[in-house]
Amino acid sequence: MHIAFFGLGNMGSPMAANLLKAGHEVTVYDLVPAAVEKLTMQGANGADNVADAVTDADVVISMLPAASHVKALYFNDDGIFSHLNKSTLIIDCSTIDAQTAKQVGDGAEKAGHAFIDAPVSGGVAGATAGTLTFIMGGETNAVEQAKAILSAMGANLFHAGPMGAGQIAKICNNMLLAVLMAGTSEALQLAIDNGLDPKVMSDIMLQSSGCNWTLQKYNPCPGVMDNVPSSNGYQGGFMVQLMNKDLSLAMDTSAASGSATPMGAAAQQLYRLHQRNDTATQDFSSIFNFYSRNS
Ligand code: NAD
């Protein structure tokens, strides 16, 4: 398979590397030339522009920050839809709103291409290990075709429903993640303020009813867990500004469906306040500092 891969950031870079390891021919493009160079050193073809990247591609994968980037990449005069030269399977893995996903999907189908939205869960560690969860929305045929490619990057492949359903499922999950990360930080700081060791407290909660993914895989308190952003100055990982984007998507979706999401709304306010402390590009587990007495 000849795959064109767009967006080589914290997630896209290790994802593209896993496609290479699986033996695919991968052509990569990012606005940042250094990101392209990093992948060419691992065996990818580097492209200088969108046209070169998509020529003869069987599959296009995009992993961009937000909806505005995705729309521009596909619909701009010099975008992907202007340059595809054969019928292509398009997989957008970015987390964006379901409506934009459907717009891109409709554009693809009108031009004779198949499309699925396939946002991911699992973080940079999952992207690196090739154990991501892909949450797909789209026609069954396209989803079945995509599975062969996505299995090189992920361990769990779900078909959530029609086009856009992957995005709805993803933002429900990330709203819960924001609540869990804030709640875990709050509990750990309460323990610290009362003289407990956060490592001991984490071990207790891991074996108790407060156990959750953030404690298992992504402890927010520095020094408790190795190889997570909190033990690396909150660098790498999933940026606060991207969590705020996802919480806005969740709140917009909640408003549109008349759902009650008070915990999500509280998490959104916490993350907004947190971002005002110059933390936009830190990992989202830095919400822990929001509770700390010294921050
Ligand atoms: P990132 O900001 O690290 O990377 C995005 C990359 O896209 C950057 O390298 C940027 O230069 C590139 N880009 C932007 N516009 C482009 C264009 N028009 N053409 C080519 N490249 C372009 O972001 P990330 O953390 O990799 O996240 C990507 C997406 O995945 C986001 O939607 C995010 O919400 C989602 N996500 C992230 C994580 C995580 O842990 N980081 C986990 C799950 C989902």
Coordinates of C-alpha atoms and ligand atoms in Angstrom, one line a residue, residues 5-15 28-33 35-36 50 62-74 76 80 92-96 119-127 132-133 167 170 173-174 177 213 218 229 236-239 241-243 245-246 249 283-284, ligand 1:
F5 CA 0.5 10.7 5.8
F6 CA -0.2 14.3 6.9
G7 CA 0.6 15.7 10.4
L8 CA 3.8 14.5 12.1
G9 CA 3.3 15.9 15.6
N10 CA 3.3 14.1 18.9
M11 CA 0.9 11.5 17.6
G12 CA 1.4 11.4 13.9
S13 CA 5.1 10.9 14.0
P14 CA 5.1 7.6 15.9
M15 CA 2.0 6.5 13.9
V28 CA 4.9 12.1 4.7
Y29 CA 4.1 15.8 4.8
D30 CA 4.0 18.4 7.6
L31 CA 4.2 22.2 7.7
V32 CA 7.4 21.7 9.8
P33 CA 10.2 20.5 7.6
A35 CA 9.2 16.7 11.4
V36 CA 9.3 15.4 7.8
V50 CA 0.5 18.3 -0.8
S62 CA -4.4 12.9 8.4
M63 CA -3.5 13.6 12.0
L64 CA -3.9 17.4 12.5
P65 CA -4.7 19.5 15.6
A66 CA -8.2 20.8 14.9
A67 CA -11.1 21.2 12.4
S68 CA -9.7 24.4 10.7
H69 CA -6.5 22.6 9.8
V70 CA -8.4 19.6 8.5
K71 CA -10.7 21.7 6.3
A72 CA -7.8 23.6 4.9
L73 CA -5.8 20.5 4.1
Y74 CA -8.6 18.9 2.2
N76 CA -8.0 24.6 -0.1
I80 CA -5.8 17.1 -1.1
D92 CA -8.9 11.4 9.2
C93 CA -7.6 10.5 12.7
S94 CA -7.7 14.1 14.1
T95 CA -10.1 14.8 16.9
I96 CA -12.6 17.3 15.3
P119 CA -9.9 9.5 16.0
V120 CA -7.7 7.7 18.4
S121 CA -7.2 7.1 22.1
G122 CA -4.1 5.9 23.9
G123 CA -1.8 8.9 23.9
V124 CA 1.8 9.2 22.7
A125 CA 2.7 6.0 24.5
G126 CA 0.0 4.1 22.6
A127 CA 1.0 5.7 19.3
L132 CA -3.9 2.8 19.9
T133 CA -7.7 2.5 20.0
Q167 CA -15.8 11.8 16.6
K170 CA -14.1 10.2 21.0
N173 CA -14.3 9.6 26.0
N174 CA -12.2 12.7 26.3
L177 CA -10.8 11.7 30.7
W213 CA -6.8 5.1 33.6
Y218 CA -0.6 8.6 33.3
P229 CA 4.8 13.7 31.0
G236 CA 5.2 15.8 25.1
G237 CA 1.9 14.0 25.4
F238 CA -1.5 15.7 24.9
M239 CA -1.4 19.5 25.1
Q241 CA -4.9 23.5 24.4
L242 CA -6.0 20.3 22.7
M243 CA -7.9 19.1 25.8
K245 CA -10.5 22.0 22.1
D246 CA -12.0 18.6 22.9
L249 CA -16.4 20.0 21.2
D283 CA 0.7 18.1 28.7
F284 CA -2.9 18.1 30.1
Ligands
NAD1 P1 0.5 18.2 17.4 O1 0.2 19.6 17.5 O2 1.7 17.7 18.2 O3 0.7 17.8 15.9 C1 0.0 18.2 14.8 C2 0.9 18.3 13.6 O4 0.1 18.7 12.5 C3 2.0 19.4 13.7 O5 3.2 18.8 13.4 C4 1.6 20.4 12.7 O6 2.7 21.1 12.1 C5 0.9 19.6 11.7 N1 0.0 20.3 10.7 C6 -0.9 21.3 11.0 N2 -1.5 21.7 9.9 C7 -1.0 20.9 8.9 C8 -1.2 20.8 7.5 N3 -2.1 21.6 6.8 N4 -0.5 20.0 6.7 C9 0.4 19.1 7.3 N5 0.7 19.2 8.7 C10 0.0 20.0 9.4 O7 -0.8 17.4 17.9 P2 -1.0 15.9 18.3 O8 -0.8 15.8 19.8 O9 -0.2 15.0 17.5 O10 -2.6 15.7 18.1 C11 -3.1 15.5 16.7 C12 -4.6 15.2 16.9 O11 -4.7 14.0 17.6 C13 -5.4 16.3 17.6 O12 -6.6 16.4 17.0 C14 -5.5 15.7 19.0 O13 -6.7 16.2 19.7 C15 -5.6 14.2 18.8 N6 -5.1 13.3 19.9 C16 -3.9 13.6 20.5 C17 -3.5 12.8 21.5 C18 -2.2 13.0 22.3 O14 -2.0 12.4 23.3 N7 -1.4 14.0 21.9 C19 -4.2 11.6 21.9 C20 -5.4 11.3 21.1 C21 -5.8 12.2 20.1

